[in-house]
Short mmCIF file of C-alpha atoms in Angstrom, two decimals:
data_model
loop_
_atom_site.label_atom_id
_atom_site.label_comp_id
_atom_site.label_asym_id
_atom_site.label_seq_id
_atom_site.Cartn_x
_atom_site.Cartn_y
_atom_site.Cartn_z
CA UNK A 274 0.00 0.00 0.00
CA UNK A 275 1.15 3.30 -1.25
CA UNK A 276 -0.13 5.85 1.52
CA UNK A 277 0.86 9.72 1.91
CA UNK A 278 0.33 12.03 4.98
CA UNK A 279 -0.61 15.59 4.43
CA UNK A 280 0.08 18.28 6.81
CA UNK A 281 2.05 21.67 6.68
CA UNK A 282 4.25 21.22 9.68
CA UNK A 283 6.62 18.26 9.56
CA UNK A 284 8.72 16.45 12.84
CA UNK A 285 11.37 17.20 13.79
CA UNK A 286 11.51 20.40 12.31
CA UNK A 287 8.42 21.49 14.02
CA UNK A 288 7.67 19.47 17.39
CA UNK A 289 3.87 18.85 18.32
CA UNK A 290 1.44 16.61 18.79
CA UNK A 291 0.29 15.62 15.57
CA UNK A 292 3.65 15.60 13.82
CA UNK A 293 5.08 13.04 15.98
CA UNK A 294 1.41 11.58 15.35
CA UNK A 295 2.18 11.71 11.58
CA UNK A 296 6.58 10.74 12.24
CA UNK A 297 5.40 7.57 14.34
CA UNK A 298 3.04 5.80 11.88
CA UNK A 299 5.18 6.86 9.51
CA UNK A 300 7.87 5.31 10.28
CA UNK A 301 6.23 2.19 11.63
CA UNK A 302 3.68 1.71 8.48
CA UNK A 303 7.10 1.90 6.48
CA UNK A 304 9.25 -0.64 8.68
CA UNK A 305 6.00 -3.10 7.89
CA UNK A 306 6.86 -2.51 4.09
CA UNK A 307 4.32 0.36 3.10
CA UNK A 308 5.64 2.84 0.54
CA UNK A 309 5.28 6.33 3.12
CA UNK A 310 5.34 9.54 1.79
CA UNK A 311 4.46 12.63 3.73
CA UNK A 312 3.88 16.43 1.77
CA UNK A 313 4.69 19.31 3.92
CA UNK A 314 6.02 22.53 3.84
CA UNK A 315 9.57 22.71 3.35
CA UNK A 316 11.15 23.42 6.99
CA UNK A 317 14.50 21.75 5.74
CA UNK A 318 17.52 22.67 3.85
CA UNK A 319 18.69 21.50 0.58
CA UNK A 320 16.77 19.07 -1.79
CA UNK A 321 13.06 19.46 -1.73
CA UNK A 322 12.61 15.90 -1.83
CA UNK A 323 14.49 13.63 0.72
CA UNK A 324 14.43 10.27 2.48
CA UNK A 325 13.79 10.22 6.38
CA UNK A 326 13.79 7.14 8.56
CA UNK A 327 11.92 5.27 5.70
CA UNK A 328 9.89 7.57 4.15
CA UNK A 329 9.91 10.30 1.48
CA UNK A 330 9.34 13.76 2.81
CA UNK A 331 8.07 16.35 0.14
CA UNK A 332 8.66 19.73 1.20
CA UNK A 333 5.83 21.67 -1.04
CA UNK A 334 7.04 25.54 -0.24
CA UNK A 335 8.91 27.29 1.50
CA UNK A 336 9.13 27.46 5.39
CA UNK A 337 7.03 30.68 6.33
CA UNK A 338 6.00 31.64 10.12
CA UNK A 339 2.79 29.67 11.49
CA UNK A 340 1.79 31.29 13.92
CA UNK A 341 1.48 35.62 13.25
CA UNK A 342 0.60 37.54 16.19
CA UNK A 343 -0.37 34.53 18.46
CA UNK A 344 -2.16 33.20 16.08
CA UNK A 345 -2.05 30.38 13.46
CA UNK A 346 -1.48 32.19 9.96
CA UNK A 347 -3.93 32.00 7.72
CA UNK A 348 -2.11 33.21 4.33
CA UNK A 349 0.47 30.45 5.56
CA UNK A 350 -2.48 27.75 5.44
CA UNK A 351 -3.63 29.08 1.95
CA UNK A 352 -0.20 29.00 0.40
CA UNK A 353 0.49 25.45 1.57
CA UNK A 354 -3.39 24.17 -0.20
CA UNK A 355 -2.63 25.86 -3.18
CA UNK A 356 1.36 24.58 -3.74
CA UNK A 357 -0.46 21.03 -2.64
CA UNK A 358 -2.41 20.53 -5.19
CA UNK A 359 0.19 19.85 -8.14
CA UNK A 360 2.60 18.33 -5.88
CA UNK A 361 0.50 15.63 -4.61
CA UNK A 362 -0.98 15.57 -8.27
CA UNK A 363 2.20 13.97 -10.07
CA UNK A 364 2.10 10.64 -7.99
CA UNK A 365 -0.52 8.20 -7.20
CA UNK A 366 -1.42 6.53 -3.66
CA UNK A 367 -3.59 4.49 -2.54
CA UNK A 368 -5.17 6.51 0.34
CA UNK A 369 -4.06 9.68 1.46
CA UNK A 370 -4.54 11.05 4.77
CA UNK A 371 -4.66 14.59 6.05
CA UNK A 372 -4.83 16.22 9.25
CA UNK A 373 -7.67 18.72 9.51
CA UNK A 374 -6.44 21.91 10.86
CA UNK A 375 -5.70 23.94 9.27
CA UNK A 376 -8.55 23.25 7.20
CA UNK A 377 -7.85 24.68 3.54
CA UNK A 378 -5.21 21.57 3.06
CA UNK A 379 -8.78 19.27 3.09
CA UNK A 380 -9.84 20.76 0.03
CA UNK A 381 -6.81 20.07 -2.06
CA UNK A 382 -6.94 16.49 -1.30
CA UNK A 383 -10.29 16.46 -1.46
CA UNK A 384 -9.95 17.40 -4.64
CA UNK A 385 -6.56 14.94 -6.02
CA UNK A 386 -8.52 12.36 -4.34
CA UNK A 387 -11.35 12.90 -6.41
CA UNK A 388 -9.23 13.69 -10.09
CA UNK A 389 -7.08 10.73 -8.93
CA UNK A 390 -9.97 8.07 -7.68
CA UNK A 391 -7.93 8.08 -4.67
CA UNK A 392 -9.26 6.92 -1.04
CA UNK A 393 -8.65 9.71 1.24
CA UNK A 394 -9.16 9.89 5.27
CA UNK A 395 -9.25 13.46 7.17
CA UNK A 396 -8.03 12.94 10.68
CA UNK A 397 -9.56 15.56 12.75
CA UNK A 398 -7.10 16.30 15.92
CA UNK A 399 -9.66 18.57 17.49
CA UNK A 400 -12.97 20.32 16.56
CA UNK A 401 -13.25 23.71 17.06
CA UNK A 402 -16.92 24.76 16.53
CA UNK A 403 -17.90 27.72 18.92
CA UNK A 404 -14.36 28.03 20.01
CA UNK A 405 -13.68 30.30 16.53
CA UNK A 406 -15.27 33.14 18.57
CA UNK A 407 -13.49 32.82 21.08
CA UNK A 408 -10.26 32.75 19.00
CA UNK A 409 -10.97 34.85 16.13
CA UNK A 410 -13.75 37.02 17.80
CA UNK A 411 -16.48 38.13 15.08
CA UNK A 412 -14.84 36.89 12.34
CA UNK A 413 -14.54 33.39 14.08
CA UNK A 414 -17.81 32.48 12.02
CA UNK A 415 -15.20 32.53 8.81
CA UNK A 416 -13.35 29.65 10.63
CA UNK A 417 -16.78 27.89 11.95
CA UNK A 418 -18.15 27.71 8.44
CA UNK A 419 -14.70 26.44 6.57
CA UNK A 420 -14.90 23.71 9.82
CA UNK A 421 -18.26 22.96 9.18
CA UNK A 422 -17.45 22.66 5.00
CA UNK A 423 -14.53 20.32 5.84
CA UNK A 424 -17.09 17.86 7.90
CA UNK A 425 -19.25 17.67 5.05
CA UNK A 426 -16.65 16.58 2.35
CA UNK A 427 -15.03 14.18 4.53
CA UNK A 428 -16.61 10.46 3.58
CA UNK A 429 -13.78 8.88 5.92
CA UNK A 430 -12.87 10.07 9.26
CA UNK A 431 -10.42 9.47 12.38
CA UNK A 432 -10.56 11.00 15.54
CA UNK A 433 -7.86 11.14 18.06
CA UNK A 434 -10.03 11.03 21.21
CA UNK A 435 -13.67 9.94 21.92
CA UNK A 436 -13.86 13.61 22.88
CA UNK A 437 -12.99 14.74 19.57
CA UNK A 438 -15.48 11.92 17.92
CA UNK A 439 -18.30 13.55 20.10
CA UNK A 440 -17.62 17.21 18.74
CA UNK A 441 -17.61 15.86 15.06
CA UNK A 442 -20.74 14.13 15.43
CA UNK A 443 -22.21 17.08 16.50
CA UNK A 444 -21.04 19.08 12.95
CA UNK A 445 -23.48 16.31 12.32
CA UNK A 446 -20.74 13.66 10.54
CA UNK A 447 -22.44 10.07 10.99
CA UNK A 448 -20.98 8.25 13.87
CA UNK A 449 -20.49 5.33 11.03
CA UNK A 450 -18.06 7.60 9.16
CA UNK A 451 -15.71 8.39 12.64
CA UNK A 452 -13.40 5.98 13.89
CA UNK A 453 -11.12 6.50 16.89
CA UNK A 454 -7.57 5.90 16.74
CA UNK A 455 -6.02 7.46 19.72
CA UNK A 456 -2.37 9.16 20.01
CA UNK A 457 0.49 7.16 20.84
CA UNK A 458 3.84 6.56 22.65
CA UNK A 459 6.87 4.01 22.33
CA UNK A 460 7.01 2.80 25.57
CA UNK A 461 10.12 0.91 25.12
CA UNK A 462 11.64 3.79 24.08
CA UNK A 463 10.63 6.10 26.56
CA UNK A 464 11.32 3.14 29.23
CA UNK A 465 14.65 3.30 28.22
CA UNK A 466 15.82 7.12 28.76
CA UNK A 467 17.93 7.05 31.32
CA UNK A 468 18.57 10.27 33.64
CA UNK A 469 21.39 11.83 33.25
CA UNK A 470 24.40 11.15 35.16
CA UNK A 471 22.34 8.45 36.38
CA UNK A 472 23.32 4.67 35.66
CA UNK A 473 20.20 2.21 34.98
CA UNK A 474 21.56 -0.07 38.11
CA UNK A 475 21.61 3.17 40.75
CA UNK A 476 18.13 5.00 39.06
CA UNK A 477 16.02 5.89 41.37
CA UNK A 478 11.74 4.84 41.39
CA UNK A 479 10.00 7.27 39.67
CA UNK A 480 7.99 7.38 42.68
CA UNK A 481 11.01 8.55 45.02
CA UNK A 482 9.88 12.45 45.26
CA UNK A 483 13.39 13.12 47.02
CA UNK A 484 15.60 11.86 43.51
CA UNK A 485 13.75 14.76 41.36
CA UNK A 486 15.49 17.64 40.21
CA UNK A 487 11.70 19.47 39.27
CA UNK A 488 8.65 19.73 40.88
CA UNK A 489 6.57 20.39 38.17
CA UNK A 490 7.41 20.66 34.32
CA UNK A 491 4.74 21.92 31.75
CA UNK A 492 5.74 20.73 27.71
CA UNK A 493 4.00 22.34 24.87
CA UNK A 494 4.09 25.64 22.29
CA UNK A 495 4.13 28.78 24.05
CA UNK A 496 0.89 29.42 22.33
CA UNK A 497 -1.90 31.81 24.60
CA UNK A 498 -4.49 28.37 24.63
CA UNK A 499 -2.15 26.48 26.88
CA UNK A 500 -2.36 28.72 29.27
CA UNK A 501 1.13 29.01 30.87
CA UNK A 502 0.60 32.19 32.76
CA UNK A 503 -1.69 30.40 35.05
CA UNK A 504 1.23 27.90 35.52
CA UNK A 505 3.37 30.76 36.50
CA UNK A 506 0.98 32.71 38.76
CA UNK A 507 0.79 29.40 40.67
CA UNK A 508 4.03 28.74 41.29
CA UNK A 509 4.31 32.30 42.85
CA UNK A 510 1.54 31.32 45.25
CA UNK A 511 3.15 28.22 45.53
CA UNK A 512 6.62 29.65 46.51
CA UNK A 513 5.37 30.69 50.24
CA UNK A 514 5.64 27.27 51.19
CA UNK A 515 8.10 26.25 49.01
CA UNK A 516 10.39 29.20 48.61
CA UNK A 517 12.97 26.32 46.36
CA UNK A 518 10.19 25.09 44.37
CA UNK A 519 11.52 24.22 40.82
CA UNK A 520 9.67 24.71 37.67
CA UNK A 521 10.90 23.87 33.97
CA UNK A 522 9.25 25.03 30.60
CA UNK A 523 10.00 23.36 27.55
CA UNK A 524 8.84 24.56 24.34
CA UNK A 525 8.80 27.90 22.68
CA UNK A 526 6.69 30.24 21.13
CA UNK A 527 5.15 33.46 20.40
CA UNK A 528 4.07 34.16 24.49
CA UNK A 529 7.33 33.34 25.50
CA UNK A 530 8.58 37.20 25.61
CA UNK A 531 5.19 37.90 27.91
CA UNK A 532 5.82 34.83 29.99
CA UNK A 533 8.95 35.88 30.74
CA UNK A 534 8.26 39.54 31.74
CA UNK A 535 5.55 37.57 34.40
CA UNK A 536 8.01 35.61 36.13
CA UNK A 537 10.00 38.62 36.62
CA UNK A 538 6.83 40.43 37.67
CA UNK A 539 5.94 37.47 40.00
CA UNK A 540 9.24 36.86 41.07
CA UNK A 541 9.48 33.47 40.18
CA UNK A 542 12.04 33.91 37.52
CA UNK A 543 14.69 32.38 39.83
CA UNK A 544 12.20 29.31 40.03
CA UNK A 545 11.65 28.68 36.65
CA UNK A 546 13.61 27.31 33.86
CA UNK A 547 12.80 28.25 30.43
CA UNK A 548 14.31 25.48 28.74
CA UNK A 549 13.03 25.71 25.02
CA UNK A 550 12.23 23.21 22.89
CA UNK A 551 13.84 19.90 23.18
CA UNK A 552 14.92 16.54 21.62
CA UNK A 553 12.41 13.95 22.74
CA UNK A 554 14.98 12.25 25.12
CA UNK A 555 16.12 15.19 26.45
CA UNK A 556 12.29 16.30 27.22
CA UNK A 557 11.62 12.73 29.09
CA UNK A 558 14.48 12.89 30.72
CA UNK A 559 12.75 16.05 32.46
CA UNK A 560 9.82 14.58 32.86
CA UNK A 561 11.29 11.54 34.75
CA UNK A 562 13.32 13.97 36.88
CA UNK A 563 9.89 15.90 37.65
CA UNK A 564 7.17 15.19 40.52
CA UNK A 565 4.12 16.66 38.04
CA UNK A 566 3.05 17.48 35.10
CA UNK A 567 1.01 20.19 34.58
CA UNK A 568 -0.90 21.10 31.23
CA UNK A 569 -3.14 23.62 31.89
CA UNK A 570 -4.79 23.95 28.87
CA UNK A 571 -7.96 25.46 27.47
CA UNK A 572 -7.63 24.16 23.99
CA UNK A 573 -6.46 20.04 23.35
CA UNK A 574 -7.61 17.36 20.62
CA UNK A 575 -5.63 15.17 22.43
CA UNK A 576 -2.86 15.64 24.96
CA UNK A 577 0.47 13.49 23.77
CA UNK A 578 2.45 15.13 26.54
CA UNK A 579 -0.25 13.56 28.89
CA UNK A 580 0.55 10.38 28.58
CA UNK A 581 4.20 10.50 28.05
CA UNK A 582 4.22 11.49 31.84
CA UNK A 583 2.27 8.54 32.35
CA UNK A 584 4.82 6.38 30.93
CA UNK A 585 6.85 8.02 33.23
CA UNK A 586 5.22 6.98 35.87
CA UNK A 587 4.35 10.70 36.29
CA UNK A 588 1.27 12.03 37.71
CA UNK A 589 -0.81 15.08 35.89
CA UNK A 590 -2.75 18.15 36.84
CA UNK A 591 -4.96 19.35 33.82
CA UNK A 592 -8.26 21.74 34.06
CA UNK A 593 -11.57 21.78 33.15
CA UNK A 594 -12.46 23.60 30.04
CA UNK A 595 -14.72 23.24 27.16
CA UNK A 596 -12.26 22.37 24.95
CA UNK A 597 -9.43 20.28 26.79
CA UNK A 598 -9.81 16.75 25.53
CA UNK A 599 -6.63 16.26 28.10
CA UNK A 600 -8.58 16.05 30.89
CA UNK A 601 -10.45 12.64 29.53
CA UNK A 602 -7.40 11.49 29.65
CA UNK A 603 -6.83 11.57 33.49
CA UNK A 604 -8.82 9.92 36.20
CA UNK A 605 -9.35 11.92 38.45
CA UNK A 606 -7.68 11.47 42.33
CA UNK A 607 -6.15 8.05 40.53
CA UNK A 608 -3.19 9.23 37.99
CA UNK A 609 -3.59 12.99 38.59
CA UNK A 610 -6.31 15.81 38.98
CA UNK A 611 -8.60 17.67 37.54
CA UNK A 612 -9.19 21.05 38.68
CA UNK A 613 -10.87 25.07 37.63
CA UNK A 614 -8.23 26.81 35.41
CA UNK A 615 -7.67 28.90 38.29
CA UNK A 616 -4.21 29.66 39.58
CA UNK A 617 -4.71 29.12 43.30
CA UNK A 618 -6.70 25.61 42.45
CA UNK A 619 -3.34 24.29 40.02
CA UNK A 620 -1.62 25.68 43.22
CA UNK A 621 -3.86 23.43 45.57
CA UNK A 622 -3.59 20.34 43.07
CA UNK A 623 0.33 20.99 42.66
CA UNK A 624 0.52 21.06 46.79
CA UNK A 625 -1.74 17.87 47.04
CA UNK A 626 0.19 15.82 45.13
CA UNK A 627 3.79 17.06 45.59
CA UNK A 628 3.06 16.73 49.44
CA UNK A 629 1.45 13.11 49.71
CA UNK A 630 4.73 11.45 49.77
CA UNK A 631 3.10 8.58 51.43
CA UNK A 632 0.61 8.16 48.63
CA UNK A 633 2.83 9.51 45.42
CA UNK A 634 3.77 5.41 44.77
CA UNK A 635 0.00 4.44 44.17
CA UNK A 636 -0.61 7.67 41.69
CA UNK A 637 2.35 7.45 40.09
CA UNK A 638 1.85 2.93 39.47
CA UNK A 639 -1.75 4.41 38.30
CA UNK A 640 -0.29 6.61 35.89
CA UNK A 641 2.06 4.22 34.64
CA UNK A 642 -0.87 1.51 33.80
CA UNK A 643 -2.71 4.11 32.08
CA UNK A 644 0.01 4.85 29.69
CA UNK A 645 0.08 1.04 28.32
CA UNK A 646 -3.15 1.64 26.62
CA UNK A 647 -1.09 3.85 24.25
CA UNK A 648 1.20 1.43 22.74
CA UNK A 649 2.15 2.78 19.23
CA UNK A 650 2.74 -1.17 18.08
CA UNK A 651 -0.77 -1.53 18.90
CA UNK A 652 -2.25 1.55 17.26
CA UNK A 653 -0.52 0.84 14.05
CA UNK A 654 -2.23 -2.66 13.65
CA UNK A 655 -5.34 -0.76 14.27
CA UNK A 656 -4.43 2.25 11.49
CA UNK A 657 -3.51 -0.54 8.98
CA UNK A 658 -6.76 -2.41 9.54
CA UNK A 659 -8.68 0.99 9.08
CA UNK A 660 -6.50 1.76 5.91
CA UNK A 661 -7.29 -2.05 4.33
CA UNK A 662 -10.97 -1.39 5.10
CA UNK A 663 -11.19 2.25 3.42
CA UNK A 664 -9.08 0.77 0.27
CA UNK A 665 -11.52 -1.70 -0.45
CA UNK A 666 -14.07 0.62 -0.91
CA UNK A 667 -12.62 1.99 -4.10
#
């Protein structure tokens, strides 16, 4: 099977959720002999077609800025669509499948899969719906109604999250033409980081809350949804009773500037460690060496990060909001909590579980069980199967 992945921003040049999403099956679909190709935007130098761990990366323009002013670029999104269409034109694949946002990519396949009589899949990371407002303000009802176009071309869906499946049945898709196929980690992988400095025979349990260099590490774009100045504000209330408490950033983005200036405004600067983005080891490696993960997020399809602190064996404070599909991913009061995206309450949930030595075993074993319902091996059976079944129907 000859299958291509669309989507403007490709790992590792751009780390998120969906790219790994994208780099892991990738790689894994092509290691099981599938022909992989995946048609991005260029973020590379030299050739605009190369080879990558198995699979041929086709770099469609030129690297441009996603995000302008906070926000995901739109003229960025349009460019990409339009330089799509001839590129994916020239070769023929047995399915194609694109991830949703942002949205004007959909159409191009749409339309190669149609010229082509080419079975195409639209995996929808998240579903926006009223949230456009919120974003985008009046002219949100631009975004709603391209969202709500997407949902009606799509015959073949995939949803990260029975959350997400639930917001794309109610765009009205059929719940016959959603299937879920969740994120994923490598466990073995992960399982294997080591901490620095730190031979395997002398590591510590993850559940030994003396042996961690963090308290509490947050992993994600420096984007305005995820919230970070509510991470920051509680570490300052935090810091009365823990005037050494340690916090570490990683990731980047275009509120790092302002979340900076509120650390020095807090005077928690001295507490926190802006440590940019990462390579994956490196950003486990912090996670094992943390007590909690906090994502405090009002926007999520999904949550990778989530469960890579699982596997871990590290518990997770998320928050309640509308659209955070990472809190279905935590029980709540067994691998983590779920509290108000409040600052004081992420303070309270920090304190309750960086303080219950006694009980920090049990949450973190919890957390680490959770995380072995995320196998990647066993998501890619699952993708192939799905793949086989939307091939036959051409």
């Amino acid at each position: 099977m000859k299958i291509a992945f669309v989507y403007d921003a490709v790992y590792p040049w751009v780390k998120g959720g969906a790219e790994m999403r994208i780099h892991e099956l990738g790689k894994r679909l092509s290691a099981r002999g599938y022909e992989v190709h995946i048609f991005g935007v260029k973020w590379w130098e030299g050739k605009d077609t190369l080879e990558y761990e198995g699979m041929t990366l086709h770099g469609v323009c030129k690297a441009q800025d996603l995000y302008v002013n906070g926000r995901r670029s739109i003229s960025e999104a349009i460019i990409f669509a339009v330089k799509l269409f001839p590129e994916l034109r020239k070769e023929s694949f047995d399915l194609i499948d694109v991830s949703v946002f942002p949205y004007f990519s959909c159409f191009t396949v749409k339309a190669v899969s149609v010229l082509k009589k080419t079975q195409s899949v639209f995996t929808w990371h998240e579903v926006w719906n009223d949230y456009w407002y919120e974003y985008l303000g009046r002219s949100g009802l631009f975004g709603k109604l391209v969202e709500k176009a997407v949902s009606k071309i799509s015959g073949n869906n995939i949803a990260v999250s029975g959350w997400t499946k639930n917001r794309l049945k109610a765009l009205g898709v059929p719940e016959e033409k959603i299937t879920v196929i969740p994120n994923g980690i490598d466990l073995k992988r992960i399982s294997g980081i080591e901490l620095k400095g730190i031979r395997r025979s002398e590591e510590k349990h993850p559940e030994d809350l003396e042996s961690k260099k963090y308290d509490i590490i947050f992993a994600g774009r420096l984007i305005k949804e995820k919230n970070v100045d509510l991470l920051i504000k509680a570490v300052a209330v935090l810091k009365a009773d823990f005037p050494q408490i340690r916090c570490c950033i990683v990731g980047d983005g275009p509120e790092k500037a302002g979340l900076v200036e509120l650390a020095e405004n807090t005077e928690v600067y001295g507490n926190i460690e802006f440590a940019g983005f990462q390579e994956y080891w490196i950003l486990i490696e912090k996670i094992k060496a943390s007590k909690v993960l906090v994502l405090p997020s009002s926007r999520e399809g999904f949550g990778m990060v989530v469960i890579e602190a699982f596997a871990c064996g590290v518990p997770v404070v998320t928050v309640r909001a509308k659209y955070n599909a990472a809190q279905g991913l935590v029980e709540n009061g067994v691998d983590g909590l779920v509290v108000e995206p409040e600052d004081r309450e992420i303070a309270k949930a920090i304190k309750k579980i960086i303080r219950r030595s006694s009980d920090y075993r049990k949450i973190s074993e919890a957390a680490f069980r959770r995380a072995k319902d995320y196998n990647w091996e066993e998501i890619v059976e699952k993708i192939i199967s799905v793949y086989k079944g939307y091939t036959r129907k051409s």
